[in-house]
PDB file of N, CA and C in Angstrom:
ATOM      1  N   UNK U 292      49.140 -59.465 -50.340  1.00  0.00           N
ATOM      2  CA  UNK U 292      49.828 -58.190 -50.283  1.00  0.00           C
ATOM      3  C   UNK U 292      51.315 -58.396 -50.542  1.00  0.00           C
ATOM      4  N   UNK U 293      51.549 -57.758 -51.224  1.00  0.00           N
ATOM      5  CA  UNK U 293      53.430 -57.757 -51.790  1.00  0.00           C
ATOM      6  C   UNK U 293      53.866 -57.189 -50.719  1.00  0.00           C
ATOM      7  N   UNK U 294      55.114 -58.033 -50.314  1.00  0.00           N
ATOM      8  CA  UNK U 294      56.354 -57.930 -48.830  1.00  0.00           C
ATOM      9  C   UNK U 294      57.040 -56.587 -49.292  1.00  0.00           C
ATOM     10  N   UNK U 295      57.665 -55.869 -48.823  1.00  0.00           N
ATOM     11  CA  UNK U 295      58.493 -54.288 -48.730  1.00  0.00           C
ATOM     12  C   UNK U 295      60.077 -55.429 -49.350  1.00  0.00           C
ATOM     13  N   UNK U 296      60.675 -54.347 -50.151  1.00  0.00           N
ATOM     14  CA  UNK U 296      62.124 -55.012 -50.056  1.00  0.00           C
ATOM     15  C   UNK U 296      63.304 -53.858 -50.004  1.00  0.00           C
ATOM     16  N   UNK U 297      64.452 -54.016 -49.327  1.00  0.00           N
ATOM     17  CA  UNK U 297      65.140 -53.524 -49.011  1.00  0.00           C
ATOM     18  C   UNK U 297      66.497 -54.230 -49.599  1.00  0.00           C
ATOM     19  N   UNK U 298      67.173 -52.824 -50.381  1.00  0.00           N
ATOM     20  CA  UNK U 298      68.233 -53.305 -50.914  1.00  0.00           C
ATOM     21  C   UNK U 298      69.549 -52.661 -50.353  1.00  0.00           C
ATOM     22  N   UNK U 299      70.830 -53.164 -49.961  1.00  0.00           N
ATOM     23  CA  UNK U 299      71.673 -52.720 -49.710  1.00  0.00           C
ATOM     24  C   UNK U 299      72.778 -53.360 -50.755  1.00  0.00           C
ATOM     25  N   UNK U 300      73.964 -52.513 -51.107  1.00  0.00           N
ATOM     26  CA  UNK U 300      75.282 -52.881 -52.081  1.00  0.00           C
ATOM     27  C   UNK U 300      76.340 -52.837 -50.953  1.00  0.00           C
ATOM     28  N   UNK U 301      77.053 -53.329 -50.839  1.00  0.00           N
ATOM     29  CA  UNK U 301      78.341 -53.349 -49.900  1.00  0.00           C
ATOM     30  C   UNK U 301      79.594 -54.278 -51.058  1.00  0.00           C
ATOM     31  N   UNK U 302      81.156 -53.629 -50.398  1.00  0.00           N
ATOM     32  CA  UNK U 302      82.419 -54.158 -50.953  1.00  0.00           C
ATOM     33  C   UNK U 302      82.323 -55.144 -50.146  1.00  0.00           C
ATOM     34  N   UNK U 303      82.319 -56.304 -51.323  1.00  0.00           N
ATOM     35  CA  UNK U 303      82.643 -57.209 -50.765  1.00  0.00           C
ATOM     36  C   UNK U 303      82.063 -58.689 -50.902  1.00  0.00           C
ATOM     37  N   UNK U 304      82.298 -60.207 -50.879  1.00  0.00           N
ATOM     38  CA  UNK U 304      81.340 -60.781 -50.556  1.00  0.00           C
ATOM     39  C   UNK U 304      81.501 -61.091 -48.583  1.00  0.00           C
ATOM     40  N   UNK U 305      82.504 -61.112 -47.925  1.00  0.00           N
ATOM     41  CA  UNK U 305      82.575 -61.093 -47.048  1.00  0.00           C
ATOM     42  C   UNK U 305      81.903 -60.205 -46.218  1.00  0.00           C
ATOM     43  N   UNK U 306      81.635 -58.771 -46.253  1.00  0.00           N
ATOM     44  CA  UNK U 306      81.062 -58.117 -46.123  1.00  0.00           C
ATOM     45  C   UNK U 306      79.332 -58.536 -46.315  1.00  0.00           C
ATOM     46  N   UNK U 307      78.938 -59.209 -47.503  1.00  0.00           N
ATOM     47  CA  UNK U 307      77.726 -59.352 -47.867  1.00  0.00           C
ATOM     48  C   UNK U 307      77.717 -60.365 -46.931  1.00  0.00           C
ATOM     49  N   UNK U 308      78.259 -61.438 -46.808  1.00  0.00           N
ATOM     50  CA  UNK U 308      77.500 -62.146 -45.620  1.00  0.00           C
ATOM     51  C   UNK U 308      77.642 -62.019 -44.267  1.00  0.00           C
ATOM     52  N   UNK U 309      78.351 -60.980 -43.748  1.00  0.00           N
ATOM     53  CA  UNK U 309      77.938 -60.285 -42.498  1.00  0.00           C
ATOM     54  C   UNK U 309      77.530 -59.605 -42.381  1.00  0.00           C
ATOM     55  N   UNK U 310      77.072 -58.825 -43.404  1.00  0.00           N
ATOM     56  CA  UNK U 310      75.631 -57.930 -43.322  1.00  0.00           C
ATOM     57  C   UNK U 310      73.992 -58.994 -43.315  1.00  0.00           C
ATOM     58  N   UNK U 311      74.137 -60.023 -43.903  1.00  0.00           N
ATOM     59  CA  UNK U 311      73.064 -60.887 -44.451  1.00  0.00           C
ATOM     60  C   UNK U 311      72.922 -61.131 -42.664  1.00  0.00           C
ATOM     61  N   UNK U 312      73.855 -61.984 -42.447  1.00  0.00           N
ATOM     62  CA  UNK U 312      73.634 -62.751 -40.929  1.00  0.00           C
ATOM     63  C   UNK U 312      73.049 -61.460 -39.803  1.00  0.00           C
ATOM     64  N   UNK U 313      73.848 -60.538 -39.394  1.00  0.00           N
ATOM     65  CA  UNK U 313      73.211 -59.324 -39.349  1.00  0.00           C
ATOM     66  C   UNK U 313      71.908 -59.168 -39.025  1.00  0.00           C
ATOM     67  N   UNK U 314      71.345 -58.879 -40.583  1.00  0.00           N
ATOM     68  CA  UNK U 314      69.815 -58.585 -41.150  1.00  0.00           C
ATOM     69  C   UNK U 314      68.624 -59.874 -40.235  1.00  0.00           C
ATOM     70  N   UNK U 315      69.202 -60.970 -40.866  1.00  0.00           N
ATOM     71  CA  UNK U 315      68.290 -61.774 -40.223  1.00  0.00           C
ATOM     72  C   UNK U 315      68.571 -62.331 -38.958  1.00  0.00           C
ATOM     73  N   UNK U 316      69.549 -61.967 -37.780  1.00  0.00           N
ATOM     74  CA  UNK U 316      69.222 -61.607 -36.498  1.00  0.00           C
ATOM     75  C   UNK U 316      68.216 -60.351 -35.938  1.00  0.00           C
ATOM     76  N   UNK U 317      68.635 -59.474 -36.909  1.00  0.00           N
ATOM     77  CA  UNK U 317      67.541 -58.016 -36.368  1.00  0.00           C
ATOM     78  C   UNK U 317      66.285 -58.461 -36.853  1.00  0.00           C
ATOM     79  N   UNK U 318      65.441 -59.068 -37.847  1.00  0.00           N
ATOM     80  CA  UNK U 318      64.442 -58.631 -37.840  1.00  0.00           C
ATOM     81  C   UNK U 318      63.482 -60.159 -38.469  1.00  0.00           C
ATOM     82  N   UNK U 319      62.471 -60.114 -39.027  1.00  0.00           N
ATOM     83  CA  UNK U 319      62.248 -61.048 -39.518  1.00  0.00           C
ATOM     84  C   UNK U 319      61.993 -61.178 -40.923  1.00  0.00           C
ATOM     85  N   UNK U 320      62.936 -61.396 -41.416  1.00  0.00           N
ATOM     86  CA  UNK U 320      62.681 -61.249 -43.105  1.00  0.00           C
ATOM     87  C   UNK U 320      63.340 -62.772 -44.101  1.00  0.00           C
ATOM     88  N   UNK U 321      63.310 -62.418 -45.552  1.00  0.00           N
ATOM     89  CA  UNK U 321      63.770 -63.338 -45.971  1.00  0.00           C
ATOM     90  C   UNK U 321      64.451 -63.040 -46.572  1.00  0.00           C
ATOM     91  N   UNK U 322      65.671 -63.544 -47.225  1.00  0.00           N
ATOM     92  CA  UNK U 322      66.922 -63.098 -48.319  1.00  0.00           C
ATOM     93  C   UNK U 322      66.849 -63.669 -49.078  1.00  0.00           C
ATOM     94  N   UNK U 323      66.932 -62.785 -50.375  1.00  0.00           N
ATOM     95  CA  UNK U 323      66.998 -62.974 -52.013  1.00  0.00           C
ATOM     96  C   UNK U 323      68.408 -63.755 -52.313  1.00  0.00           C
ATOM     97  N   UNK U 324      68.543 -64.202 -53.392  1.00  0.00           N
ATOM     98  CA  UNK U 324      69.704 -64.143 -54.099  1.00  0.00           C
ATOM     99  C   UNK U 324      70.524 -62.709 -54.071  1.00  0.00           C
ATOM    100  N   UNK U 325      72.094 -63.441 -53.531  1.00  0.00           N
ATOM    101  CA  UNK U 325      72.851 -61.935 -53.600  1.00  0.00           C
ATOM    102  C   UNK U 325      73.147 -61.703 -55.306  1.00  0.00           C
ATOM    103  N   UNK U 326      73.633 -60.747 -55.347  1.00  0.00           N
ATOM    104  CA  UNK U 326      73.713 -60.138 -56.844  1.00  0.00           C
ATOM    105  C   UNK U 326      75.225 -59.525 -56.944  1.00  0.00           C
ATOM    106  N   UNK U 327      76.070 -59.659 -58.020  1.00  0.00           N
ATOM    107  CA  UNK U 327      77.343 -59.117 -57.472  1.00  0.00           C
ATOM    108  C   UNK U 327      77.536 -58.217 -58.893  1.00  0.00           C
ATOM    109  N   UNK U 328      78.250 -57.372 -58.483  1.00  0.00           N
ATOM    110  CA  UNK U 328      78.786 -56.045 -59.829  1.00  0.00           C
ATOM    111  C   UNK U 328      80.855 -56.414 -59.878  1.00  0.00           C
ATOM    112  N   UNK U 329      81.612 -56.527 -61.108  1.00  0.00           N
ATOM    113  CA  UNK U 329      82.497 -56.134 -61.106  1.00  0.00           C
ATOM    114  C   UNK U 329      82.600 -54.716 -61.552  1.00  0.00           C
ATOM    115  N   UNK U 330      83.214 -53.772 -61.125  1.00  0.00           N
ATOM    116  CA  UNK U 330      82.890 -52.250 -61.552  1.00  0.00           C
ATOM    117  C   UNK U 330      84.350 -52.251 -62.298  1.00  0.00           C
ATOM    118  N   UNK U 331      84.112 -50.906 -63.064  1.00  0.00           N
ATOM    119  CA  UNK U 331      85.591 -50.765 -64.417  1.00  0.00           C
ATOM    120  C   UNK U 331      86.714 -50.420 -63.708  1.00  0.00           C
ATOM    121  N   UNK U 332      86.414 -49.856 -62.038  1.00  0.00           N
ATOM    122  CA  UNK U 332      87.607 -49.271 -61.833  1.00  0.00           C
ATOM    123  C   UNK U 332      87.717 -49.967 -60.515  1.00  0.00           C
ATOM    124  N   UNK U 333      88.343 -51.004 -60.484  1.00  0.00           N
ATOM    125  CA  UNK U 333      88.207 -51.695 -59.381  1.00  0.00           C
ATOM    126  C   UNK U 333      89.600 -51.309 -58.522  1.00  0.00           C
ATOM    127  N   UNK U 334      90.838 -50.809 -58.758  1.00  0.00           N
ATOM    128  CA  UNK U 334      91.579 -50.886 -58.040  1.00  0.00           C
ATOM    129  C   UNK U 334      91.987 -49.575 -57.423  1.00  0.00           C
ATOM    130  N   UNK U 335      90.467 -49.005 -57.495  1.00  0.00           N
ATOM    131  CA  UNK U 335      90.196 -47.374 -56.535  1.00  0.00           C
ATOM    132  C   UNK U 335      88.872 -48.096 -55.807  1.00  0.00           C
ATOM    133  N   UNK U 336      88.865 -48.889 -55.539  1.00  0.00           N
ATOM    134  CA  UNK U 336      87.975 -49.404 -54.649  1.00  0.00           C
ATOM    135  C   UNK U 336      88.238 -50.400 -53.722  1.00  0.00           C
ATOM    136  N   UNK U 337      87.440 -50.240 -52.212  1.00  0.00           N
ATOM    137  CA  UNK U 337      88.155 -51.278 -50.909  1.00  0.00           C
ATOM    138  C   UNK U 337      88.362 -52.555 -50.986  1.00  0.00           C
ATOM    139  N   UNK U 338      87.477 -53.116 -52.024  1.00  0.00           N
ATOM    140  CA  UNK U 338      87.271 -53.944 -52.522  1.00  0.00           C
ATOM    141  C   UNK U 338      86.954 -54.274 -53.976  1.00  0.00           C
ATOM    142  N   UNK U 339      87.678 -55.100 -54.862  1.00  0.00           N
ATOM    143  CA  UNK U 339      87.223 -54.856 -56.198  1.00  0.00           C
ATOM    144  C   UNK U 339      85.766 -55.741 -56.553  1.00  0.00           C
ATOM    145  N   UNK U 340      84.394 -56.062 -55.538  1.00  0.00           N
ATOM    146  CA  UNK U 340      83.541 -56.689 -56.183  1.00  0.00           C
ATOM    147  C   UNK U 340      82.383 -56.357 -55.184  1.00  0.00           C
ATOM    148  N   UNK U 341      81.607 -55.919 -55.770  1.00  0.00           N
ATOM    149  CA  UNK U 341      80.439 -55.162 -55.304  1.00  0.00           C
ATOM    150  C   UNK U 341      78.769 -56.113 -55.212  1.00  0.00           C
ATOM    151  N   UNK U 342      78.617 -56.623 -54.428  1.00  0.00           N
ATOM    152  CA  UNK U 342      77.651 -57.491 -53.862  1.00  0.00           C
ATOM    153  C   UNK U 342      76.315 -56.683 -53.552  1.00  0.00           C
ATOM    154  N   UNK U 343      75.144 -57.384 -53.856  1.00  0.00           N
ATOM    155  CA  UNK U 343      73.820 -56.296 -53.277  1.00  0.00           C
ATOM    156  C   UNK U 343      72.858 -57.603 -52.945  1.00  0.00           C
ATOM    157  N   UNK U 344      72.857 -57.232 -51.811  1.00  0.00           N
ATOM    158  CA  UNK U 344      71.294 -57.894 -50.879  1.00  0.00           C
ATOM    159  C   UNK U 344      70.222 -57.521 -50.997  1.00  0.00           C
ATOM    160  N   UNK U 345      69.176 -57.989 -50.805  1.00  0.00           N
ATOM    161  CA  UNK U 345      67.809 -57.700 -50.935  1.00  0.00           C
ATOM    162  C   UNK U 345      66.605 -58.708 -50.146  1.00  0.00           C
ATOM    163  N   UNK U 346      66.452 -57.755 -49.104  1.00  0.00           N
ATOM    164  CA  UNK U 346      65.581 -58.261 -47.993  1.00  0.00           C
ATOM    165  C   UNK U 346      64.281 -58.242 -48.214  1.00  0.00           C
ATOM    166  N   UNK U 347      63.330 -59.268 -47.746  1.00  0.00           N
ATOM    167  CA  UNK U 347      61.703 -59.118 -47.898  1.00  0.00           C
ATOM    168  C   UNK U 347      61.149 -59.715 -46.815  1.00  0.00           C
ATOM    169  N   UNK U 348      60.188 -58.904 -46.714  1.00  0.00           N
ATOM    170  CA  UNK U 348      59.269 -58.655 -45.247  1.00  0.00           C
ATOM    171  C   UNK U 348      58.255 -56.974 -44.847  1.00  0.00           C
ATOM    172  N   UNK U 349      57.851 -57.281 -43.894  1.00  0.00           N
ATOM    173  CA  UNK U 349      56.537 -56.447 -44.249  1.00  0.00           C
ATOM    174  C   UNK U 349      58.346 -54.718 -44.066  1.00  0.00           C
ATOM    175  N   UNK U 350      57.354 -53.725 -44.195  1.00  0.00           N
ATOM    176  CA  UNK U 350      58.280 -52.398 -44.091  1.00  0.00           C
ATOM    177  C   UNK U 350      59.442 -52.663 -42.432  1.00  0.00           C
ATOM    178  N   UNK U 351      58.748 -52.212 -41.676  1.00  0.00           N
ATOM    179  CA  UNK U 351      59.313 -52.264 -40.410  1.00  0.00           C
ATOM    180  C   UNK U 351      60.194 -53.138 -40.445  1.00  0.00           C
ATOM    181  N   UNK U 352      59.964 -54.517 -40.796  1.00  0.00           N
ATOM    182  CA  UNK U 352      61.026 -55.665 -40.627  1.00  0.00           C
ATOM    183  C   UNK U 352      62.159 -55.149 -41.698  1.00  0.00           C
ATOM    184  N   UNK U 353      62.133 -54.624 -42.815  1.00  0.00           N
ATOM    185  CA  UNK U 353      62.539 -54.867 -44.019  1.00  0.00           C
ATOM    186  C   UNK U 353      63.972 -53.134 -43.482  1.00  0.00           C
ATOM    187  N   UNK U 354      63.207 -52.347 -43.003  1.00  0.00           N
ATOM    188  CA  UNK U 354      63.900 -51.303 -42.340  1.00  0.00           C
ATOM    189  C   UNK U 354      64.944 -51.577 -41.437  1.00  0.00           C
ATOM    190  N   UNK U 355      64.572 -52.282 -39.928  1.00  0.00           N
ATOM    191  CA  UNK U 355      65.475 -52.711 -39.511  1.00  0.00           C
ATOM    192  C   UNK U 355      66.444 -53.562 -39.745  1.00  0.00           C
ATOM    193  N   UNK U 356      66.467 -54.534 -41.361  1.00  0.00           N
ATOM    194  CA  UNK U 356      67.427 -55.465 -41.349  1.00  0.00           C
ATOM    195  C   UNK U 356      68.059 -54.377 -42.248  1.00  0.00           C
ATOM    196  N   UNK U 357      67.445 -53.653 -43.101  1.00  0.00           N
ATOM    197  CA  UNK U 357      68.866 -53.206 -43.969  1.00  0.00           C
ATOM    198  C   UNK U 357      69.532 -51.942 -43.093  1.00  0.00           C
ATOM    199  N   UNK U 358      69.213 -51.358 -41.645  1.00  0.00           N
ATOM    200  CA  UNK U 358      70.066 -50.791 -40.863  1.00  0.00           C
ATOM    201  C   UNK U 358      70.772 -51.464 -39.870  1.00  0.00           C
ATOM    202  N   UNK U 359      70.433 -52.937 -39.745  1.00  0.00           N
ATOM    203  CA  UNK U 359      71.468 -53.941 -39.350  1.00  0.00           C
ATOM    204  C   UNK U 359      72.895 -54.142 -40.096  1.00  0.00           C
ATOM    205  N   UNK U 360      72.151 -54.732 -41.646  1.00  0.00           N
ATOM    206  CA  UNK U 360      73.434 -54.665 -42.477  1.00  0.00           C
ATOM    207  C   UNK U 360      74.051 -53.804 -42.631  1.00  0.00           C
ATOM    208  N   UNK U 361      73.161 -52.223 -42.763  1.00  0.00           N
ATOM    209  CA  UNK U 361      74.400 -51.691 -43.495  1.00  0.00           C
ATOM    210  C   UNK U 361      75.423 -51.604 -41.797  1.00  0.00           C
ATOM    211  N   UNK U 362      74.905 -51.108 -40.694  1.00  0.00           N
ATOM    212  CA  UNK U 362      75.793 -50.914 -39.398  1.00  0.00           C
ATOM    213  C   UNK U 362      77.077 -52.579 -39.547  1.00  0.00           C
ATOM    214  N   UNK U 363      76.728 -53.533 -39.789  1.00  0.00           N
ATOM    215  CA  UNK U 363      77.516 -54.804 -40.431  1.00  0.00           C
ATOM    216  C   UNK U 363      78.585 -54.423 -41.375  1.00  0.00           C
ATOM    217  N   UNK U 364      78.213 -54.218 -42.426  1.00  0.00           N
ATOM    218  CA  UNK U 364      78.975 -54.006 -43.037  1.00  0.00           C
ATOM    219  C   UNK U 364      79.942 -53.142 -43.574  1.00  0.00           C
ATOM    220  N   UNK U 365      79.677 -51.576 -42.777  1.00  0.00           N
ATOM    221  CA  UNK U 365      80.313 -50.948 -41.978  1.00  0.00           C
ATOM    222  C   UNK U 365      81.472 -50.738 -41.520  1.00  0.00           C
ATOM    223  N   UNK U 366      81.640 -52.426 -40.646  1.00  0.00           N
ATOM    224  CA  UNK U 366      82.718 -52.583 -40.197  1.00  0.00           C
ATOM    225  C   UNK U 366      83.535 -53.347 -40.549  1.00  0.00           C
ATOM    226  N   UNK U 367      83.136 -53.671 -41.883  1.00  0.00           N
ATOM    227  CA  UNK U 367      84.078 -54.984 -42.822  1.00  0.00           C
ATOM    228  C   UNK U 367      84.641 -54.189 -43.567  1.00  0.00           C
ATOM    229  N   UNK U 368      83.962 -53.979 -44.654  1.00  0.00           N
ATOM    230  CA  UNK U 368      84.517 -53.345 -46.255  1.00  0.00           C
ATOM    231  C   UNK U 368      83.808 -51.921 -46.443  1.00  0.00           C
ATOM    232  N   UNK U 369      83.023 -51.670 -45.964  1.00  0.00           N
ATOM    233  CA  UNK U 369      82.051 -50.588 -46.893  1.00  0.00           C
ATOM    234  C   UNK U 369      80.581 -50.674 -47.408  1.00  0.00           C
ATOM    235  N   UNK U 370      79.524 -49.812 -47.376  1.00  0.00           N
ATOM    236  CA  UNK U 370      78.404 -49.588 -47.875  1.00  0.00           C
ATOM    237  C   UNK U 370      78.331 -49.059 -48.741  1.00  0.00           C
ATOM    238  N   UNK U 371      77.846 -49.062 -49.987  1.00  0.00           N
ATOM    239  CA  UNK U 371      78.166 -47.577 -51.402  1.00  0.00           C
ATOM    240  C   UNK U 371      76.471 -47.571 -51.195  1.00  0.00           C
ATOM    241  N   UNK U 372      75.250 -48.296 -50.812  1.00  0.00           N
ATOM    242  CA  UNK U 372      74.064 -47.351 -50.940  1.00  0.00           C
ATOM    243  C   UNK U 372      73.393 -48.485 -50.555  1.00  0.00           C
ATOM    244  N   UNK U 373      71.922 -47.430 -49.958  1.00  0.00           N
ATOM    245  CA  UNK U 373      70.860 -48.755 -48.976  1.00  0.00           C
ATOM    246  C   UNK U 373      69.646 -48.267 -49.861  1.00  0.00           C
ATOM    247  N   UNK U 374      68.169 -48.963 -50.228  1.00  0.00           N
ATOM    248  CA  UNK U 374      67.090 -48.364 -50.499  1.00  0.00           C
ATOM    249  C   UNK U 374      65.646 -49.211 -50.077  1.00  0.00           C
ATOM    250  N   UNK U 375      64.566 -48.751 -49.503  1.00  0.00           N
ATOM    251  CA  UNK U 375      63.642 -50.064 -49.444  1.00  0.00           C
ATOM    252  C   UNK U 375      62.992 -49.045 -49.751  1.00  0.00           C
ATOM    253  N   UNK U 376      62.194 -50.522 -51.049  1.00  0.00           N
ATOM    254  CA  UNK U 376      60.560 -49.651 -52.022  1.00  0.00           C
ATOM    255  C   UNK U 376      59.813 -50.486 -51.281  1.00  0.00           C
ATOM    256  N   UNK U 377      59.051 -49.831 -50.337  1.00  0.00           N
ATOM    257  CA  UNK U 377      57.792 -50.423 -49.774  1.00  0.00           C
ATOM    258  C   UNK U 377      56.801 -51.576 -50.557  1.00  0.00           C
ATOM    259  N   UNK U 378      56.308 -50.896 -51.399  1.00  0.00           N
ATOM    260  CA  UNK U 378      55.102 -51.804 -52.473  1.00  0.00           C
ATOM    261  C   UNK U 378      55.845 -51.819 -53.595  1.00  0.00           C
ATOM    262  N   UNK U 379      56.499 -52.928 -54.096  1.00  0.00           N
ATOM    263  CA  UNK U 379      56.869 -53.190 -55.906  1.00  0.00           C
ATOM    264  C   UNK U 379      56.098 -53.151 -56.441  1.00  0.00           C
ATOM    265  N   UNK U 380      56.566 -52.285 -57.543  1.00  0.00           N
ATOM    266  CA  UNK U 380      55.586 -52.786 -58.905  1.00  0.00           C
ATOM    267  C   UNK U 380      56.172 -54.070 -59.325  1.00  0.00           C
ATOM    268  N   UNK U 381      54.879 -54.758 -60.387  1.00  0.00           N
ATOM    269  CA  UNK U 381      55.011 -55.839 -60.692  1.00  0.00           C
ATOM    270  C   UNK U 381      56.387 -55.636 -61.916  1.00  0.00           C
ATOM    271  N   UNK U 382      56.678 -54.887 -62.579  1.00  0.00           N
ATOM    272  CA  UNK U 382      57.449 -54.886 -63.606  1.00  0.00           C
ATOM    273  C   UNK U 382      58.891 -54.843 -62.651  1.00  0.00           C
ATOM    274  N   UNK U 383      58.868 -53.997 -61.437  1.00  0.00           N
ATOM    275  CA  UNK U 383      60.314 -53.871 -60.889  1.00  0.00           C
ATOM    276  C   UNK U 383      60.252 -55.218 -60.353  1.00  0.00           C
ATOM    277  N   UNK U 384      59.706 -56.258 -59.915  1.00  0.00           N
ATOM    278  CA  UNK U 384      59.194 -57.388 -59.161  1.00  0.00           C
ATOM    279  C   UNK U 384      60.611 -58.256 -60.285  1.00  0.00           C
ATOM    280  N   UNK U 385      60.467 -58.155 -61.755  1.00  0.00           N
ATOM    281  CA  UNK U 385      60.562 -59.029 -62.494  1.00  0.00           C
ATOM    282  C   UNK U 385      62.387 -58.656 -62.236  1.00  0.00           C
ATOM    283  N   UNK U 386      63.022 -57.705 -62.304  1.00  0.00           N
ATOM    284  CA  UNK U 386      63.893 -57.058 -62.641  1.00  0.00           C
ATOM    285  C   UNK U 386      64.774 -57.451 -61.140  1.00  0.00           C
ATOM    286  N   UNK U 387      64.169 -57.641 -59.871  1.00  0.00           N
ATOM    287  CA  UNK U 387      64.329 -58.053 -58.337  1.00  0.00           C
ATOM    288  C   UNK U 387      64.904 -59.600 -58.375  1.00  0.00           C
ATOM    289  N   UNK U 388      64.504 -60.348 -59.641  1.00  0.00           N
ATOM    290  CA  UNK U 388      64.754 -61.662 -59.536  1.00  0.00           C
ATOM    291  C   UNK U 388      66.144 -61.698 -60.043  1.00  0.00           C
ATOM    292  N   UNK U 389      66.585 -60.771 -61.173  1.00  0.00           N
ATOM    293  CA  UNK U 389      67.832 -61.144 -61.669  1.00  0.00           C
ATOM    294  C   UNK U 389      68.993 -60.959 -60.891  1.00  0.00           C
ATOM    295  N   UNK U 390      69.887 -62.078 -60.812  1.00  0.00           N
ATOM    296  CA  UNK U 390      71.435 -61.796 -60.429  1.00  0.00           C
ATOM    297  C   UNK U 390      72.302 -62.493 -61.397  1.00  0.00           C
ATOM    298  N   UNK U 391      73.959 -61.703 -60.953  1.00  0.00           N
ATOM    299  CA  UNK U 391      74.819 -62.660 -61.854  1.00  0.00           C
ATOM    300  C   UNK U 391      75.626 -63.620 -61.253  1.00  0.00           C
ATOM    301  N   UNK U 392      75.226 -64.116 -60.005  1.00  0.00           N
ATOM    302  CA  UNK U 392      76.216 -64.859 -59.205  1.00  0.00           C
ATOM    303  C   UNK U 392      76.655 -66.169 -60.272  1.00  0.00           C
ATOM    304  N   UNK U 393      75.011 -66.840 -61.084  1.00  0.00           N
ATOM    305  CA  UNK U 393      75.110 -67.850 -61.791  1.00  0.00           C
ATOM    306  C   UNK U 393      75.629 -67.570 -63.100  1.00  0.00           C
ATOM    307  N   UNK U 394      75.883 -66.336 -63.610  1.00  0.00           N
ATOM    308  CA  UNK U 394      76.806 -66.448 -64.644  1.00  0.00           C
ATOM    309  C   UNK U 394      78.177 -66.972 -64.691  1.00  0.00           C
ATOM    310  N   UNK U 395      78.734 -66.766 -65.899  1.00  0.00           N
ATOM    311  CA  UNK U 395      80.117 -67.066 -66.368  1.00  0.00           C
ATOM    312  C   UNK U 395      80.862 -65.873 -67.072  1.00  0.00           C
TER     313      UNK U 395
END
């Protein structure tokens, strides 16, 4: 059975890893590769670099960590949006793996 995943974006990477630590005190899940956005208009924003987590574990678990993080991160930088798709499709599955931390 495919794990629930829960995605949250927060300013920040500081932010992203006190939302991460957070997440996996509340509940029992596992963490993806973070994923980061530079956006065009960065200097109307709290932060100019936009980080997104993505938790896996059954629903319930996957619920309470991304209302851990986002309450986390909250109090750092900012949340811009939370979402958990219960059952992936296999095509969004593929699209879940990509980040750009390892780019250049």
């Amino acid at each position: 059975m495919a794990k629930a995943v829960g995605i949250i974006e927060v300013y920040g990477l500081v932010a992203a890893f006190v939302a991460c630590d957070a997440a996996c005190k509340a509940a029992d899940v596992t963490v993806e590769n973070f994923d980061k956005n530079k956006p065009g208009n960065p200097d109307g924003l709290p932060v100019p670099l936009i980080v997104c987590l993505k938790f896996r574990g059954d629903v319930s678990a996957v619920e309470a960590a991304v209302e851990a993080a986002k309450e986390a991160a909250e109090k750092v930088s900012g949340v811009i949006c939370t979402h958990i798709i219960a059952n992936v499709e296999q095509d969004t599955e593929k699209m879940l793996q990509l980040n750009a931390f390892d780019k250049k």
